[in-house]
Structure formats: structure tokens, C-alpha cells
Amino acid sequence: MSTTDTKLGLRENATQFWLLVLINGFVGAMVGLERSVIPEFAETVFGISGHTALLSFIVAFGLAKSIANMMMGRLTLRFTRKQLLLIGWLFALPVPWLLLYADNWWWVVFANLLLGINQGLAWSATVVMKIDLVGEKNRGLAMGINEFAGYLAVGLVAFLAGYIASSTGEVTYAFIPGIAFSIIGLLLTWFLVRDTHAHVKTETAQTSIPLLRNVWKDTTWRHANLGSVTLSGFVNNMNDGILWGLLPVLLMSKGYTLQQVGLLAGIYPAVWGIGQLVTGKLGDVLCKKQLLGIGMMLQGVAIGMLFFSQAYAIVIAALVLLGVGTALVYPNFLSVVAENTHPEQRPQSLGIFRFWRDFGYVAGAVAAGVFSDLFGVEFVLLGTAILTVGAGILSEIRMCCTKKLLWHSSECGTSLVAKA
């Protein structure tokens, strides 16, 4: 198909778009398997109760995912998007088997290294391919749908894993659905997904976005929009990494059952997932920097509520608020990167952003493990809340608005560095 025959748009590429949404749901499901049961798994199977030891699997996951994200951008110069998506699924296949038959904790750590590579390659590939398909119009909506599918699956499977573990009395059984998830994801990609190279050529011929001088420097800090989003992404996943490891510990210390912990641990990613159907589209209409600022500050307030909370209702309210705040930022992170980068540089810029964003998992896990052992879980939550609010304030100061303002704001903070 020639580039002149290749049309951009969500409606024009609906079949492939929704297929990629479904596949990303399976990608998210692989992470959801561990979301609520790993602390119980570590303690009952391996006798590991220290926070630092427990969070080692999140460090492994975060390091592998962040590096795979960065490599994804570079690898698009050599491989097609579809090939990288397939490679991502190949890394997922051994994960449930390793968890099922693990006879020491290092099997779990190794499984999470493979899971991180799977997430970095497969999730990144679905993101890039959807951006390729839809073009500029409805990009925020497309990212909202993509992240909705992934994180709704995380939430639902977190609940499913908690239910399986509590109803069978064997926490290991919670990993069995992962066998089906990985095989189905691989087969759907292999037989049904088409590559998006022609769509990239079409957008490249139409775009007026200048090339970045240095993709690494501009995405990491120098470009006002890209650098601000990268910092907020890092802080967002830092607090997610902390909550991934410590929320089940915190809830069980308050006397909740494993099934209740599974339900509560699933609320936050489920709200996060569903909310993105709305918040992604909001980013197509409203000022993204203000949506990002609100989202980060809501997250900070919610984490503070977990610090002060005792009642079940307050915990639920805090987790819902945390999900809303995360939903406001997550799809708009991606659409900000997409709208500030040339189509040819976009995979690299997205890879660098996702590297720093997911490196937040590593920082969060290390901080949570070390400081929770030294000072307690509550101390870590309070510090995380303060950092998250700070990132929201910085977004408001530094970023540029390109859409309708929610409140009066300077049009730009630091000047953008986007010219060749």
C-alpha cells in the first residue's frame, strides 16, 4: 500500500486499533497477576517478610522494563513494530511457569526481569502503533483507550489473583491464568496484527513538527514540555512502585483479609484504567499541562489520606482519588510526547520518556524497601505525597498550554527547545 492510500485516524483504522487495544489488555493482565498476591506469596512460600527483600522483585521488574522501553525506541530503527511486539510476547511465555515452579526467591526475581522486558517491548509497541494509526486527531482519546485496556486488566486480574489465592488456599495457583494470557497475546499478534510503517510515512509527509536537536537531552530535561512530563512520569511511577510493594503490607497490617487486600489493591488501577477513557479525550480539548498538574496533586492528596487513614471507607476513597489523579496524567503524558516530537523521532522520544517513567518503579521500590524498614510504611507514604504534589506544581510553572485553559495561566514556562 502506498502512503497516498494510507489514511490516518481512529475510525479509518478501527480494526487494527481495537485489536491492539485487546492485545494491550493481555499485556496488562500479565502484571495484574502479581499485583495483590506477591507479599503473601513471598511470606508463605519463601518466608520473606522484610520490605527490602520483598521489593527486590519490583526493582528487577522496573529496571528491566525501563531499559526495554529505551531499547524499544532504538530497535524501531532496525525492526518493525510488529516484530518488536512479537519479541515482547516471547519474553512473557516463561513468566507464569517460573512463578508456579519457583523453588527459591531468585526465580521470582528472574521472572520479573522477563516480565519487565515483556512490558517494555510489548506495551511500548502497542502505544507507538496506535499513535501511528490515529495521527494527530483524537490522539489523547487513543492513548486513553490504550491505557484503559492495559490498566483495567491490571485491576481485574489483581482481584482475580487475590480471589484464586484465597478461595483455593494456594497462592501459587493465582499465576495459572498467565499461561493463557501470554499464549493468546502471542497468537493474536502473530496472525492478525499488521505493521504501521506506511502510516508513519504518511504522517511524516504531513507534519510541521521540527526535529529535536538531541532526542535524549530534550526528552529528559531541556524541552519544557517533554522534560516536565518526563519528571512527572518518574514521580508517578515512583509512587506506584511504592504502593505496589507497600499497599498490601499496609492493608494487612490494618487487619484486612487477603481477599479484601485483593479487592482494595485492584480499586486503584481499575479506576485509573476506566478514568482514562475520559481523561485522554479531555487532553484533546483542554490544556494538558493543567490536567497534569491537577492529576499529580490529586495523587499526592490521596497518598496523604492513606497515611492518615484508619477507616475502610477512607481507604477506598483514597484509592479512588489516587486512581482519578493517575488517570488524568497517564494518557496525557504520552500524547504530550507525541505532539512535541517528529514522527521519525517519536519512538525514540517515547522510549526515553518511558525509560525515566518506569525507572521510577526502581527508585520507588528501593526507597520503600529501605525507608520503610528504617522509619515505617507511614513515613514513606508521607514523603511520597509531598514529592508528588511538588511535581504537579512544577508542571504548572514550566509547561506550555496548547488547548483551552481551565484557569488563567501563563501560556508558556521555560521556552521550548524543539528546533533543529
PDB file of N, CA, C and O in Angstrom, residues 1-8 197-203 205-206:
ATOM      1  N   MET A   1       0.859  -1.203   0.000  1.00  0.00           N
ATOM      2  CA  MET A   1       0.000   0.000   0.000  1.00  0.00           C
ATOM      3  C   MET A   1       0.887   1.243   0.000  1.00  0.00           C
ATOM      4  O   MET A   1       1.806   1.357   0.794  1.00  0.00           O
ATOM      5  N   SER A   2       0.639   2.198  -0.891  1.00  0.00           N
ATOM      6  CA  SER A   2       1.415   3.428  -0.928  1.00  0.00           C
ATOM      7  C   SER A   2       0.967   4.361   0.169  1.00  0.00           C
ATOM      8  O   SER A   2      -0.117   4.237   0.714  1.00  0.00           O
ATOM      9  N   THR A   3       1.826   5.344   0.487  1.00  0.00           N
ATOM     10  CA  THR A   3       1.478   6.292   1.544  1.00  0.00           C
ATOM     11  C   THR A   3       0.263   7.129   1.180  1.00  0.00           C
ATOM     12  O   THR A   3      -0.472   7.566   2.054  1.00  0.00           O
ATOM     13  N   THR A   4       0.049   7.328  -0.121  1.00  0.00           N
ATOM     14  CA  THR A   4      -1.120   8.113  -0.519  1.00  0.00           C
ATOM     15  C   THR A   4      -2.413   7.366  -0.235  1.00  0.00           C
ATOM     16  O   THR A   4      -3.468   7.959  -0.101  1.00  0.00           O
ATOM     17  N   ASP A   5      -2.333   6.018  -0.179  1.00  0.00           N
ATOM     18  CA  ASP A   5      -3.518   5.210   0.099  1.00  0.00           C
ATOM     19  C   ASP A   5      -3.738   4.998   1.598  1.00  0.00           C
ATOM     20  O   ASP A   5      -4.762   4.469   2.008  1.00  0.00           O
ATOM     21  N   THR A   6      -2.738   5.355   2.393  1.00  0.00           N
ATOM     22  CA  THR A   6      -2.788   5.085   3.824  1.00  0.00           C
ATOM     23  C   THR A   6      -3.397   6.274   4.553  1.00  0.00           C
ATOM     24  O   THR A   6      -2.847   7.376   4.525  1.00  0.00           O
ATOM     25  N   LYS A   7      -4.540   6.056   5.180  1.00  0.00           N
ATOM     26  CA  LYS A   7      -5.229   7.128   5.885  1.00  0.00           C
ATOM     27  C   LYS A   7      -4.976   7.017   7.381  1.00  0.00           C
ATOM     28  O   LYS A   7      -4.877   5.922   7.935  1.00  0.00           O
ATOM     29  N   LEU A   8      -4.862   8.187   8.021  1.00  0.00           N
ATOM     30  CA  LEU A   8      -4.685   8.240   9.467  1.00  0.00           C
ATOM     31  C   LEU A   8      -6.025   8.513  10.132  1.00  0.00           C
ATOM     32  O   LEU A   8      -6.881   9.185   9.576  1.00  0.00           O
ATOM     33  N   HIS A 197       4.191   0.837   9.339  1.00  0.00           N
ATOM     34  CA  HIS A 197       5.240   1.612   8.674  1.00  0.00           C
ATOM     35  C   HIS A 197       4.655   2.619   7.676  1.00  0.00           C
ATOM     36  O   HIS A 197       5.113   3.768   7.596  1.00  0.00           O
ATOM     37  N   ALA A 198       3.652   2.205   6.909  1.00  0.00           N
ATOM     38  CA  ALA A 198       3.062   3.105   5.901  1.00  0.00           C
ATOM     39  C   ALA A 198       2.397   4.312   6.556  1.00  0.00           C
ATOM     40  O   ALA A 198       2.422   5.423   6.007  1.00  0.00           O
ATOM     41  N   HIS A 199       1.809   4.128   7.737  1.00  0.00           N
ATOM     42  CA  HIS A 199       1.166   5.238   8.441  1.00  0.00           C
ATOM     43  C   HIS A 199       2.194   6.267   8.909  1.00  0.00           C
ATOM     44  O   HIS A 199       1.940   7.482   8.877  1.00  0.00           O
ATOM     45  N   VAL A 200       3.373   5.794   9.314  1.00  0.00           N
ATOM     46  CA  VAL A 200       4.448   6.703   9.723  1.00  0.00           C
ATOM     47  C   VAL A 200       4.881   7.556   8.537  1.00  0.00           C
ATOM     48  O   VAL A 200       5.082   8.771   8.664  1.00  0.00           O
ATOM     49  N   LYS A 201       5.019   6.941   7.376  1.00  0.00           N
ATOM     50  CA  LYS A 201       5.423   7.693   6.182  1.00  0.00           C
ATOM     51  C   LYS A 201       4.390   8.758   5.829  1.00  0.00           C
ATOM     52  O   LYS A 201       4.733   9.886   5.438  1.00  0.00           O
ATOM     53  N   THR A 202       3.112   8.410   5.963  1.00  0.00           N
ATOM     54  CA  THR A 202       2.049   9.368   5.662  1.00  0.00           C
ATOM     55  C   THR A 202       2.129  10.577   6.585  1.00  0.00           C
ATOM     56  O   THR A 202       2.064  11.732   6.146  1.00  0.00           O
ATOM     57  N   GLU A 203       2.271  10.336   7.904  1.00  0.00           N
ATOM     58  CA  GLU A 203       2.320  11.456   8.849  1.00  0.00           C
ATOM     59  C   GLU A 203       3.588  12.279   8.666  1.00  0.00           C
ATOM     60  O   GLU A 203       3.568  13.506   8.799  1.00  0.00           O
ATOM     61  N   ALA A 205       5.099  12.929   5.945  1.00  0.00           N
ATOM     62  CA  ALA A 205       4.893  13.808   4.787  1.00  0.00           C
ATOM     63  C   ALA A 205       4.006  15.000   5.128  1.00  0.00           C
ATOM     64  O   ALA A 205       4.084  16.040   4.474  1.00  0.00           O
ATOM     65  N   GLN A 206       3.184  14.880   6.183  1.00  0.00           N
ATOM     66  CA  GLN A 206       2.220  15.933   6.527  1.00  0.00           C
ATOM     67  C   GLN A 206       2.675  16.838   7.673  1.00  0.00           C
ATOM     68  O   GLN A 206       2.179  17.945   7.817  1.00  0.00           O
TER      69      GLN A 206
END
